[in-house]
mmCIF file of C-alpha atoms and ligand atoms in Angstrom:
data_model
loop_
_atom_site.group_PDB
_atom_site.id
_atom_site.type_symbol
_atom_site.label_atom_id
_atom_site.label_comp_id
_atom_site.label_asym_id
_atom_site.label_seq_id
_atom_site.Cartn_x
_atom_site.Cartn_y
_atom_site.Cartn_z
ATOM 1 C CA MET A 1 -0.014 -0.023 0.007
ATOM 2 C CA LYS A 2 1.276 3.572 -0.776
ATOM 3 C CA TYR A 3 -0.052 5.346 2.080
ATOM 4 C CA ASP A 4 -0.631 3.501 5.320
ATOM 5 C CA LEU A 5 -3.704 5.677 7.084
ATOM 6 C CA ARG A 6 -2.262 4.689 10.720
ATOM 7 C CA ASN A 7 0.927 6.743 9.777
ATOM 8 C CA ILE A 8 -0.788 9.864 8.658
ATOM 9 C CA THR A 9 -1.160 13.599 10.305
ATOM 10 C CA ILE A 10 -4.227 15.463 9.428
ATOM 11 C CA GLU A 11 -2.348 17.806 7.502
ATOM 12 C CA GLU A 12 -0.775 14.918 4.991
ATOM 13 C CA LEU A 13 -4.513 13.362 5.047
ATOM 14 C CA LYS A 14 -5.664 16.708 3.807
ATOM 15 C CA ASN A 15 -3.168 16.792 0.774
ATOM 16 C CA LEU A 16 -3.994 13.098 -0.123
ATOM 17 C CA THR A 17 -7.680 13.893 -0.137
ATOM 18 C CA SER A 18 -7.267 16.862 -2.037
ATOM 19 C CA ASP A 19 -5.046 14.936 -4.553
ATOM 20 C CA LEU A 20 -7.898 12.354 -4.808
ATOM 21 C CA GLY A 21 -10.375 15.136 -5.660
ATOM 22 C CA MET A 22 -12.374 14.519 -2.379
ATOM 23 C CA GLU A 23 -14.096 17.378 -0.424
ATOM 24 C CA PRO A 24 -11.963 18.830 2.186
ATOM 25 C CA TYR A 25 -14.038 17.733 5.018
ATOM 26 C CA ARG A 26 -13.420 14.406 3.938
ATOM 27 C CA ALA A 27 -9.696 14.418 5.952
ATOM 28 C CA ARG A 28 -11.403 14.775 9.305
ATOM 29 C CA GLN A 29 -14.181 11.954 8.472
ATOM 30 C CA ILE A 30 -11.540 9.595 7.460
ATOM 31 C CA ALA A 31 -9.148 10.507 10.440
ATOM 32 C CA GLN A 32 -12.057 9.720 12.606
ATOM 33 C CA TRP A 33 -12.582 6.211 11.266
ATOM 34 C CA VAL A 34 -8.868 5.404 11.478
ATOM 35 C CA PHE A 35 -8.094 6.716 14.822
ATOM 36 C CA ARG A 36 -11.262 7.173 17.059
ATOM 37 C CA ASN A 37 -13.271 4.632 15.590
ATOM 38 C CA ASN A 38 -10.343 2.135 15.320
ATOM 39 C CA ALA A 39 -11.322 1.102 11.600
ATOM 40 C CA GLY A 40 -9.588 -1.839 10.708
ATOM 41 C CA SER A 41 -10.376 -1.216 6.940
ATOM 42 C CA ILE A 42 -11.163 1.064 4.453
ATOM 43 C CA ASP A 43 -14.368 -0.986 3.814
ATOM 44 C CA ASP A 44 -15.366 -0.284 7.316
ATOM 45 C CA MET A 45 -15.796 3.488 6.683
ATOM 46 C CA THR A 46 -19.563 3.528 6.378
ATOM 47 C CA SER A 47 -19.969 7.013 6.064
ATOM 48 C CA LEU A 48 -18.080 7.171 3.143
ATOM 49 C CA SER A 49 -19.413 6.488 -0.567
ATOM 50 C CA LYS A 50 -18.565 3.074 -1.996
ATOM 51 C CA GLU A 51 -16.809 5.309 -4.724
ATOM 52 C CA THR A 52 -15.100 7.315 -2.308
ATOM 53 C CA ARG A 53 -13.870 3.997 -0.519
ATOM 54 C CA LYS A 54 -12.690 2.528 -4.072
ATOM 55 C CA LYS A 55 -10.613 5.648 -4.799
ATOM 56 C CA LEU A 56 -8.953 5.613 -1.357
ATOM 57 C CA HIS A 57 -8.397 1.720 -1.668
ATOM 58 C CA GLU A 58 -6.380 2.226 -4.596
ATOM 59 C CA VAL A 59 -3.568 4.402 -2.989
ATOM 60 C CA ALA A 60 -4.093 3.667 0.790
ATOM 61 C CA GLY A 61 -4.527 0.633 3.440
ATOM 62 C CA ILE A 62 -4.762 0.434 7.383
ATOM 63 C CA SER A 63 -1.860 -1.208 9.464
ATOM 64 C CA SER A 64 -2.785 -3.108 12.439
ATOM 65 C CA PHE A 65 -1.098 -5.030 15.435
ATOM 66 C CA THR A 66 -2.956 -8.165 16.423
ATOM 67 C CA PRO A 67 -1.759 -9.623 19.624
ATOM 68 C CA GLU A 68 0.453 -12.677 19.367
ATOM 69 C CA LYS A 69 0.562 -13.095 23.103
ATOM 70 C CA VAL A 70 -1.037 -11.842 25.896
ATOM 71 C CA VAL A 71 0.477 -12.625 29.248
ATOM 72 C CA THR A 72 -1.512 -11.520 32.729
ATOM 73 C CA SER A 73 0.445 -11.158 35.705
ATOM 74 C CA ALA A 74 -0.962 -12.160 39.373
ATOM 75 C CA ASP A 75 -1.127 -8.417 40.119
ATOM 76 C CA GLY A 76 -3.470 -8.071 37.049
ATOM 77 C CA SER A 77 -0.840 -6.294 34.722
ATOM 78 C CA LYS A 78 -1.026 -7.648 31.288
ATOM 79 C CA LYS A 79 2.041 -7.989 28.774
ATOM 80 C CA TYR A 80 0.784 -7.702 24.981
ATOM 81 C CA LEU A 81 3.134 -9.205 22.530
ATOM 82 C CA PHE A 82 3.145 -7.791 18.908
ATOM 83 C CA LYS A 83 4.928 -8.770 15.729
ATOM 84 C CA THR A 84 5.798 -6.456 13.066
ATOM 85 C CA ALA A 85 5.710 -6.862 9.550
ATOM 86 C CA ASP A 86 9.300 -7.922 9.403
ATOM 87 C CA GLY A 87 9.006 -10.410 12.314
ATOM 88 C CA CYS A 88 10.269 -8.390 15.127
ATOM 89 C CA GLY A 89 8.621 -8.482 18.490
ATOM 90 C CA VAL A 90 7.145 -5.422 20.220
ATOM 91 C CA GLU A 91 5.928 -5.140 23.821
ATOM 92 C CA SER A 92 3.389 -3.112 25.366
ATOM 93 C CA VAL A 93 2.456 -3.417 29.163
ATOM 94 C CA LEU A 94 -1.125 -2.487 30.665
ATOM 95 C CA LEU A 95 -0.641 -1.558 34.068
ATOM 96 C CA PRO A 96 -3.863 -1.547 36.590
ATOM 97 C CA GLU A 97 -3.654 1.466 39.020
ATOM 98 C CA LYS A 98 -6.111 2.674 41.557
ATOM 99 C CA ASN A 99 -8.727 4.199 39.260
ATOM 100 C CA HIS A 100 -7.528 3.759 35.877
ATOM 101 C CA TRP A 101 -4.979 1.967 33.471
ATOM 102 C CA THR A 102 -1.873 2.892 32.717
ATOM 103 C CA LEU A 103 -0.189 1.572 29.162
ATOM 104 C CA CYS A 104 3.522 1.427 28.473
ATOM 105 C CA ILE A 105 4.610 1.549 25.038
ATOM 106 C CA SER A 106 7.581 0.928 23.105
ATOM 107 C CA SER A 107 9.286 3.189 20.943
ATOM 108 C CA GLN A 108 12.094 1.049 19.416
ATOM 109 C CA ILE A 109 13.378 -2.269 19.331
ATOM 110 C CA GLY A 110 16.136 -2.549 21.703
ATOM 111 C CA CYS A 111 18.164 0.291 22.394
ATOM 112 C CA THR A 112 21.314 1.719 21.579
ATOM 113 C CA LEU A 113 22.167 2.974 25.080
ATOM 114 C CA GLY A 114 23.070 -0.007 26.921
ATOM 115 C CA CYS A 115 22.374 0.739 30.844
ATOM 116 C CA ARG A 116 23.817 -1.871 32.753
ATOM 117 C CA PHE A 117 20.714 -2.719 34.681
ATOM 118 C CA CYS A 118 18.418 -2.913 31.945
ATOM 119 C CA TYR A 119 17.275 -5.869 29.737
ATOM 120 C CA THR A 120 16.503 -4.099 26.915
ATOM 121 C CA GLY A 121 19.965 -2.578 27.096
ATOM 122 C CA THR A 122 21.782 -5.874 26.930
ATOM 123 C CA ILE A 123 19.631 -6.862 23.434
ATOM 124 C CA GLY A 124 21.485 -3.860 21.382
ATOM 125 C CA PHE A 125 19.823 -1.963 18.937
ATOM 126 C CA ILE A 126 17.850 -3.455 16.158
ATOM 127 C CA ARG A 127 15.634 -0.441 14.862
ATOM 128 C CA ASN A 128 13.295 2.296 15.377
ATOM 129 C CA LEU A 129 9.338 1.532 15.386
ATOM 130 C CA SER A 130 7.448 3.788 12.948
ATOM 131 C CA ALA A 131 4.967 6.173 13.942
ATOM 132 C CA ALA A 132 2.303 3.850 12.979
ATOM 133 C CA GLU A 133 4.022 0.817 14.983
ATOM 134 C CA ILE A 134 3.719 3.055 18.246
ATOM 135 C CA VAL A 135 0.295 3.979 17.428
ATOM 136 C CA ASN A 136 -0.782 0.546 16.538
ATOM 137 C CA GLN A 137 0.510 -0.534 20.175
ATOM 138 C CA VAL A 138 -2.295 1.712 21.648
ATOM 139 C CA SER A 139 -4.905 0.792 19.072
ATOM 140 C CA ALA A 140 -4.564 -2.852 19.735
ATOM 141 C CA VAL A 141 -4.819 -2.701 23.331
ATOM 142 C CA LEU A 142 -7.621 -0.269 23.461
ATOM 143 C CA LYS A 143 -9.565 -2.369 21.090
ATOM 144 C CA ALA A 144 -8.673 -5.800 22.951
ATOM 145 C CA GLU A 145 -9.669 -4.161 26.366
ATOM 146 C CA GLY A 146 -12.450 -1.965 25.198
ATOM 147 C CA LEU A 147 -10.815 1.122 26.582
ATOM 148 C CA GLN A 148 -11.850 3.834 23.663
ATOM 149 C CA GLU A 149 -14.080 5.525 25.809
ATOM 150 C CA LYS A 150 -11.968 5.434 29.042
ATOM 151 C CA LEU A 151 -8.440 6.143 27.729
ATOM 152 C CA PRO A 152 -5.672 5.012 29.930
ATOM 153 C CA ASN A 153 -2.469 7.127 31.116
ATOM 154 C CA LEU A 154 0.217 6.687 28.499
ATOM 155 C CA VAL A 155 3.851 6.069 29.179
ATOM 156 C CA LEU A 156 6.772 5.563 26.886
ATOM 157 C CA MET A 157 8.751 3.428 29.090
ATOM 158 C CA GLY A 158 8.726 0.309 27.223
ATOM 159 C CA MET A 159 11.635 -0.898 24.817
ATOM 160 C CA GLY A 160 14.022 1.823 23.714
ATOM 161 C CA GLU A 161 15.055 5.679 24.073
ATOM 162 C CA PRO A 162 11.961 7.670 22.547
ATOM 163 C CA LEU A 163 14.175 10.630 22.027
ATOM 164 C CA LEU A 164 16.470 8.863 19.900
ATOM 165 C CA ASN A 165 13.621 7.831 17.565
ATOM 166 C CA TYR A 166 12.456 11.453 17.830
ATOM 167 C CA GLU A 167 10.404 12.177 14.631
ATOM 168 C CA GLN A 168 8.504 8.961 14.587
ATOM 169 C CA VAL A 169 7.668 9.485 18.423
ATOM 170 C CA VAL A 170 6.437 12.831 17.845
ATOM 171 C CA LYS A 171 4.366 12.189 14.744
ATOM 172 C CA SER A 172 2.799 9.417 16.899
ATOM 173 C CA LEU A 173 2.329 11.745 19.870
ATOM 174 C CA LYS A 174 0.563 14.534 17.431
ATOM 175 C CA ILE A 175 -1.742 11.544 16.325
ATOM 176 C CA LEU A 176 -2.221 10.204 19.824
ATOM 177 C CA LEU A 177 -2.916 13.901 21.462
ATOM 178 C CA SER A 178 -4.931 15.505 18.764
ATOM 179 C CA PRO A 179 -8.585 15.795 18.683
ATOM 180 C CA TRP A 180 -8.741 14.443 15.049
ATOM 181 C CA GLY A 181 -6.585 11.541 16.389
ATOM 182 C CA PHE A 182 -6.759 9.527 19.675
ATOM 183 C CA ASN A 183 -7.486 12.989 21.764
ATOM 184 C CA PHE A 184 -5.218 11.722 24.557
ATOM 185 C CA SER A 185 -4.787 14.453 27.353
ATOM 186 C CA HIS A 186 -1.723 15.940 27.186
ATOM 187 C CA ARG A 187 -1.837 15.688 31.245
ATOM 188 C CA LYS A 188 -1.587 12.201 30.888
ATOM 189 C CA VAL A 189 1.132 11.203 28.523
ATOM 190 C CA THR A 190 4.463 10.985 29.707
ATOM 191 C CA VAL A 191 7.912 10.551 27.690
ATOM 192 C CA SER A 192 10.674 8.754 29.897
ATOM 193 C CA THR A 193 14.396 9.691 28.547
ATOM 194 C CA ALA A 194 17.580 8.529 29.958
ATOM 195 C CA GLY A 195 18.572 12.175 29.275
ATOM 196 C CA ILE A 196 19.326 13.272 25.618
ATOM 197 C CA ILE A 197 19.761 17.272 26.046
ATOM 198 C CA PRO A 198 19.178 18.387 22.912
ATOM 199 C CA GLN A 199 15.803 16.324 22.293
ATOM 200 C CA ILE A 200 14.505 17.339 25.534
ATOM 201 C CA GLN A 201 14.946 20.833 24.770
ATOM 202 C CA GLN A 202 13.157 20.339 21.332
ATOM 203 C CA LEU A 203 10.396 18.270 23.111
ATOM 204 C CA ALA A 204 9.738 21.136 25.321
ATOM 205 C CA ARG A 205 9.319 23.224 21.971
ATOM 206 C CA ASP A 206 7.193 20.494 20.065
ATOM 207 C CA LEU A 207 4.603 19.139 22.875
ATOM 208 C CA PRO A 208 3.061 19.648 25.999
ATOM 209 C CA VAL A 209 3.405 16.240 27.414
ATOM 210 C CA ASN A 210 4.940 15.005 30.680
ATOM 211 C CA LEU A 211 8.794 14.286 31.005
ATOM 212 C CA ALA A 212 10.427 11.820 33.338
ATOM 213 C CA ILE A 213 13.999 11.477 33.324
ATOM 214 C CA SER A 214 15.832 8.223 34.365
ATOM 215 C CA LEU A 215 18.410 9.594 36.672
ATOM 216 C CA ASN A 216 19.380 6.531 38.722
ATOM 217 C CA ALA A 217 22.448 7.966 40.237
ATOM 218 C CA PRO A 218 23.310 10.698 42.629
ATOM 219 C CA SER A 219 26.820 11.493 40.922
ATOM 220 C CA ASP A 220 28.506 11.510 37.479
ATOM 221 C CA GLU A 221 30.894 8.515 38.725
ATOM 222 C CA ILE A 222 27.892 6.311 39.686
ATOM 223 C CA ARG A 223 25.920 7.223 36.566
ATOM 224 C CA ASN A 224 28.810 6.859 34.073
ATOM 225 C CA PHE A 225 29.019 3.249 35.285
ATOM 226 C CA LEU A 226 25.433 2.328 35.370
ATOM 227 C CA MET A 227 24.547 4.773 31.999
ATOM 228 C CA PRO A 228 27.303 5.128 29.337
ATOM 229 C CA VAL A 229 25.232 7.982 27.789
ATOM 230 C CA ASN A 230 25.917 10.061 31.025
ATOM 231 C CA LYS A 231 29.554 10.477 29.337
ATOM 232 C CA LYS A 232 28.012 12.197 26.571
ATOM 233 C CA TYR A 233 25.152 14.192 28.677
ATOM 234 C CA PRO A 234 26.590 14.394 32.025
ATOM 235 C CA LEU A 235 24.238 15.087 35.080
ATOM 236 C CA LYS A 236 24.773 18.700 35.783
ATOM 237 C CA ASN A 237 24.029 19.693 32.155
ATOM 238 C CA PHE A 238 20.595 18.024 32.073
ATOM 239 C CA LEU A 239 19.455 18.884 35.559
ATOM 240 C CA TYR A 240 20.196 22.614 34.325
ATOM 241 C CA GLU A 241 17.884 21.576 31.341
ATOM 242 C CA ALA A 242 15.426 20.181 34.131
ATOM 243 C CA ARG A 243 15.421 23.320 35.976
ATOM 244 C CA SER A 244 14.677 25.270 32.635
ATOM 245 C CA PHE A 245 12.279 22.818 31.205
ATOM 246 C CA PRO A 246 9.104 24.681 30.902
ATOM 247 C CA ILE A 247 6.743 22.965 33.105
ATOM 248 C CA PRO A 248 3.200 24.178 33.308
ATOM 249 C CA SER A 249 2.059 25.444 36.949
ATOM 250 C CA ARG A 250 0.409 22.054 37.874
ATOM 251 C CA LYS A 251 3.243 19.726 36.507
ATOM 252 C CA ARG A 252 6.406 18.865 37.854
ATOM 253 C CA ILE A 253 9.299 16.923 36.422
ATOM 254 C CA THR A 254 9.559 13.095 37.468
ATOM 255 C CA PHE A 255 12.922 11.518 38.027
ATOM 256 C CA GLU A 256 12.966 7.718 37.827
ATOM 257 C CA TYR A 257 15.461 6.400 40.302
ATOM 258 C CA VAL A 258 16.077 2.684 40.095
ATOM 259 C CA LEU A 259 17.465 1.290 43.384
ATOM 260 C CA ILE A 260 20.117 -1.350 43.015
ATOM 261 C CA LYS A 261 21.605 -3.135 46.132
ATOM 262 C CA ASP A 262 25.230 -1.752 47.052
ATOM 263 C CA VAL A 263 25.348 0.305 43.885
ATOM 264 C CA ASN A 264 23.054 3.415 44.421
ATOM 265 C CA ASP A 265 20.877 2.789 47.550
ATOM 266 C CA SER A 266 22.824 3.834 50.798
ATOM 267 C CA GLY A 267 21.886 6.792 53.145
ATOM 268 C CA GLU A 268 24.680 8.636 51.791
ATOM 269 C CA HIS A 269 23.586 8.115 48.053
ATOM 270 C CA ALA A 270 20.034 9.469 49.352
ATOM 271 C CA GLU A 271 21.683 12.617 50.775
ATOM 272 C CA ALA A 272 23.743 13.375 47.779
ATOM 273 C CA LEU A 273 20.499 12.796 45.787
ATOM 274 C CA ALA A 274 18.369 15.204 47.872
ATOM 275 C CA ARG A 275 21.347 17.637 47.605
ATOM 276 C CA LEU A 276 21.407 17.301 43.723
ATOM 277 C CA LEU A 277 17.991 17.942 43.078
ATOM 278 C CA GLN A 278 17.054 20.586 45.363
ATOM 279 C CA LYS A 279 15.138 23.648 44.340
ATOM 280 C CA ILE A 280 13.821 21.519 41.217
ATOM 281 C CA PRO A 281 10.213 20.834 41.630
ATOM 282 C CA CYS A 282 9.870 17.279 41.031
ATOM 283 C CA LYS A 283 8.810 13.853 41.820
ATOM 284 C CA ILE A 284 11.172 11.159 42.417
ATOM 285 C CA ASN A 285 9.828 7.457 41.638
ATOM 286 C CA LEU A 286 12.005 4.900 43.448
ATOM 287 C CA ILE A 287 11.918 1.715 41.439
ATOM 288 C CA PRO A 288 13.519 -1.162 43.346
ATOM 289 C CA PHE A 289 15.618 -2.992 40.592
ATOM 290 C CA ASN A 290 13.724 -5.799 38.661
ATOM 291 C CA GLU A 291 15.866 -8.876 38.482
ATOM 292 C CA TYR A 292 15.785 -10.849 35.064
ATOM 293 C CA PRO A 293 17.683 -14.050 34.153
ATOM 294 C CA GLY A 294 21.652 -13.201 34.365
ATOM 295 C CA ALA A 295 20.750 -9.843 35.624
ATOM 296 C CA PRO A 296 24.388 -8.537 36.853
ATOM 297 C CA PHE A 297 22.619 -6.514 40.062
ATOM 298 C CA LYS A 298 20.384 -7.346 43.054
ATOM 299 C CA ARG A 299 17.214 -5.677 44.440
ATOM 300 C CA PRO A 300 17.855 -4.138 47.738
ATOM 301 C CA ASP A 301 15.725 -5.270 50.612
ATOM 302 C CA GLU A 302 12.704 -3.599 51.561
ATOM 303 C CA GLU A 303 14.292 -1.877 54.645
ATOM 304 C CA HIS A 304 17.000 -0.522 52.699
ATOM 305 C CA VAL A 305 14.232 0.985 50.098
ATOM 306 C CA THR A 306 12.051 2.375 52.911
ATOM 307 C CA ALA A 307 15.374 4.052 54.374
ATOM 308 C CA PHE A 308 16.134 5.605 51.183
ATOM 309 C CA GLN A 309 12.798 7.136 50.890
ATOM 310 C CA SER A 310 12.602 8.292 54.434
ATOM 311 C CA ILE A 311 15.754 10.536 53.691
ATOM 312 C CA LEU A 312 14.311 12.024 50.730
ATOM 313 C CA HIS A 313 10.894 12.683 52.811
ATOM 314 C CA GLN A 314 13.046 14.395 55.221
ATOM 315 C CA HIS A 315 14.176 16.645 52.609
ATOM 316 C CA HIS A 316 10.654 17.525 51.592
ATOM 317 C CA PHE A 317 10.510 15.453 48.303
ATOM 318 C CA THR A 318 7.483 13.655 46.992
ATOM 319 C CA ALA A 319 9.313 10.018 46.708
ATOM 320 C CA PRO A 320 7.030 7.147 45.994
ATOM 321 C CA ILE A 321 8.097 3.750 45.792
ATOM 322 C CA ARG A 322 7.071 2.234 42.645
ATOM 323 C CA ILE A 323 7.200 -1.533 43.016
ATOM 324 C CA SER A 324 7.169 -2.622 39.340
ATOM 325 C CA LYS A 325 3.877 -4.634 38.401
ATOM 326 C CA GLY A 326 4.328 -7.916 36.167
ATOM 327 C CA SER A 327 7.543 -8.982 37.363
ATOM 328 C CA ASP A 328 6.442 -12.359 37.443
ATOM 329 C CA ILE A 329 5.839 -12.139 33.459
ATOM 330 C CA VAL A 330 8.836 -10.230 32.778
ATOM 331 C CA ALA A 331 6.794 -7.378 31.958
ATOM 332 C CA ALA A 332 8.258 -4.886 34.561
ATOM 333 C CA CYS A 333 10.664 -1.613 33.890
ATOM 334 C CA GLY A 334 13.473 -2.819 32.194
ATOM 335 C CA GLN A 335 12.523 -6.191 31.812
ATOM 336 C CA LEU A 336 11.117 -5.964 28.159
ATOM 337 C CA GLY A 337 12.831 -7.641 25.433
ATOM 338 C CA GLY A 338 10.348 -8.269 22.941
ATOM 339 C CA SER A 339 10.130 -12.161 23.298
ATOM 340 C CA ILE A 340 9.786 -13.401 19.805
ATOM 341 C CA ASN A 341 12.791 -13.381 17.547
ATOM 342 C CA VAL A 342 14.785 -10.228 18.258
ATOM 343 C CA GLY A 343 17.467 -10.223 15.786
ATOM 344 C CA ASN A 344 18.938 -13.480 16.244
ATOM 345 C CA LYS A 345 18.486 -13.467 20.171
ATOM 346 C CA GLN A 346 15.747 -15.295 21.744
ATOM 347 C CA THR A 347 14.435 -13.362 24.992
ATOM 348 C CA PRO A 348 12.794 -14.261 27.637
HETATM 349 N N1 SAH B 401 14.776 4.633 27.673
HETATM 350 C C1 SAH B 401 14.145 5.320 28.350
HETATM 351 C C2 SAH B 401 12.423 4.815 28.547
HETATM 352 C C3 SAH B 401 12.574 3.159 28.763
HETATM 353 S S1 SAH B 401 13.329 2.554 30.049
HETATM 354 C C4 SAH B 401 14.494 5.565 29.605
HETATM 355 O O1 SAH B 401 15.698 4.994 29.971
HETATM 356 O O2 SAH B 401 13.982 6.512 30.524
HETATM 357 C C5 SAH B 401 12.136 3.015 31.457
HETATM 358 C C6 SAH B 401 12.557 2.824 32.853
HETATM 359 O O3 SAH B 401 12.800 1.616 33.468
HETATM 360 C C7 SAH B 401 13.654 3.757 33.132
HETATM 361 O O4 SAH B 401 13.443 4.538 34.071
HETATM 362 C C8 SAH B 401 14.593 2.663 33.699
HETATM 363 O O5 SAH B 401 15.760 3.314 34.506
HETATM 364 C C9 SAH B 401 13.917 1.808 34.256
HETATM 365 N N2 SAH B 401 14.643 0.414 34.315
HETATM 366 C C10 SAH B 401 15.347 -0.211 33.343
HETATM 367 N N3 SAH B 401 15.813 -1.371 33.772
HETATM 368 C C11 SAH B 401 15.237 -1.570 34.843
HETATM 369 C C12 SAH B 401 15.290 -2.927 35.785
HETATM 370 N N4 SAH B 401 15.947 -3.701 35.685
HETATM 371 N N5 SAH B 401 14.743 -2.571 37.055
HETATM 372 C C13 SAH B 401 13.896 -1.588 37.229
HETATM 373 N N6 SAH B 401 13.766 -0.444 36.473
HETATM 374 C C14 SAH B 401 14.572 -0.456 35.309
HETATM 375 FE FE1 SF4 B 402 17.703 2.014 26.754
HETATM 376 FE FE2 SF4 B 402 16.011 3.121 28.947
HETATM 377 FE FE3 SF4 B 402 16.981 0.578 29.036
HETATM 378 FE FE4 SF4 B 402 18.882 2.514 29.186
HETATM 379 S S1 SF4 B 402 16.979 2.411 30.700
HETATM 380 S S2 SF4 B 402 19.043 0.767 27.931
HETATM 381 S S3 SF4 B 402 17.854 4.020 27.439
HETATM 382 S S4 SF4 B 402 15.740 1.356 27.423
#
């Protein structure tokens, strides 16, 4: 197919419909079918005449993902595994919260950044996902779960570094956030990054989404060890960015801090973290390390985790402990690997 309607913004659709000699209002009508109504094929677009559908058929189609496998965890979270047209595995995870769902989606297959504690990082990098492949994770889960009317929160925290697939990620977010698309509220969409500074600045200009930065260390020394990307974008540079990131009044920046036994989980580390983040309006999500087969680190015990948290509380930080859901089905943070065939590696 020449045009994939799941990979198209309203501007591109307006050009396409105009080239096909259709009335201008058709672009919005088609977008509504493709995104809001989750149409699986052009024939589903019953408000379009047969002739119009035929014209559209000649140049366009609608790609989609069908779940290959859905695994449900004891805590209610669900891991969806999709297969791309070229046979790669893509994972998305639906997590139950108190009153809503959060859907965690992937932006790349594998990741170039090779953080030592992250399973995705050990796979290496296979390829970027297209905007359609990002959008199709959302469409497929909404359809399977009947969530079109009660949209979940959305986090780009699955496989990959979203800001290193900037163009496709921003395009998919435009489709997800726009009234002509899925109409997600920007307050409910979060992009998580390892701290790619130029794209953090660009994102602040392009889209009003929430930003989460994976900090994971209170010093450059520890961060260099855990996240090689820190050598390119050191802590103090991106904390400067974090201070100047335009945050609307009710929003705060979020830092993710994976607590790893004997690496970054001591009382001194907590004090150093508090000093580092002072005067930044932020929330610190504490994520006890999720172990996976062959993982080089251990999860700290519960007392260590709560002691770390109390120090941050003493310094007046909001620091919830995010016990990752889905760890029994290898669907928790940092455990995603796209368990079909990723390159030549078979993942759990
Ligand atoms: N590349 C982006 C988004 C994907 S990683 C980023 O780094 O932010 C999503 C989150 O999972 C990050 O906050 C990362 O620190 C966390 N994570 C990775 N491996 C983990 C593990 N083994 N246990 C717990 N959290 C992990
Ligand atoms: Fe990539 Fe994020 Fe994993 Fe680091 S933590 S390897 S940036 S997915």
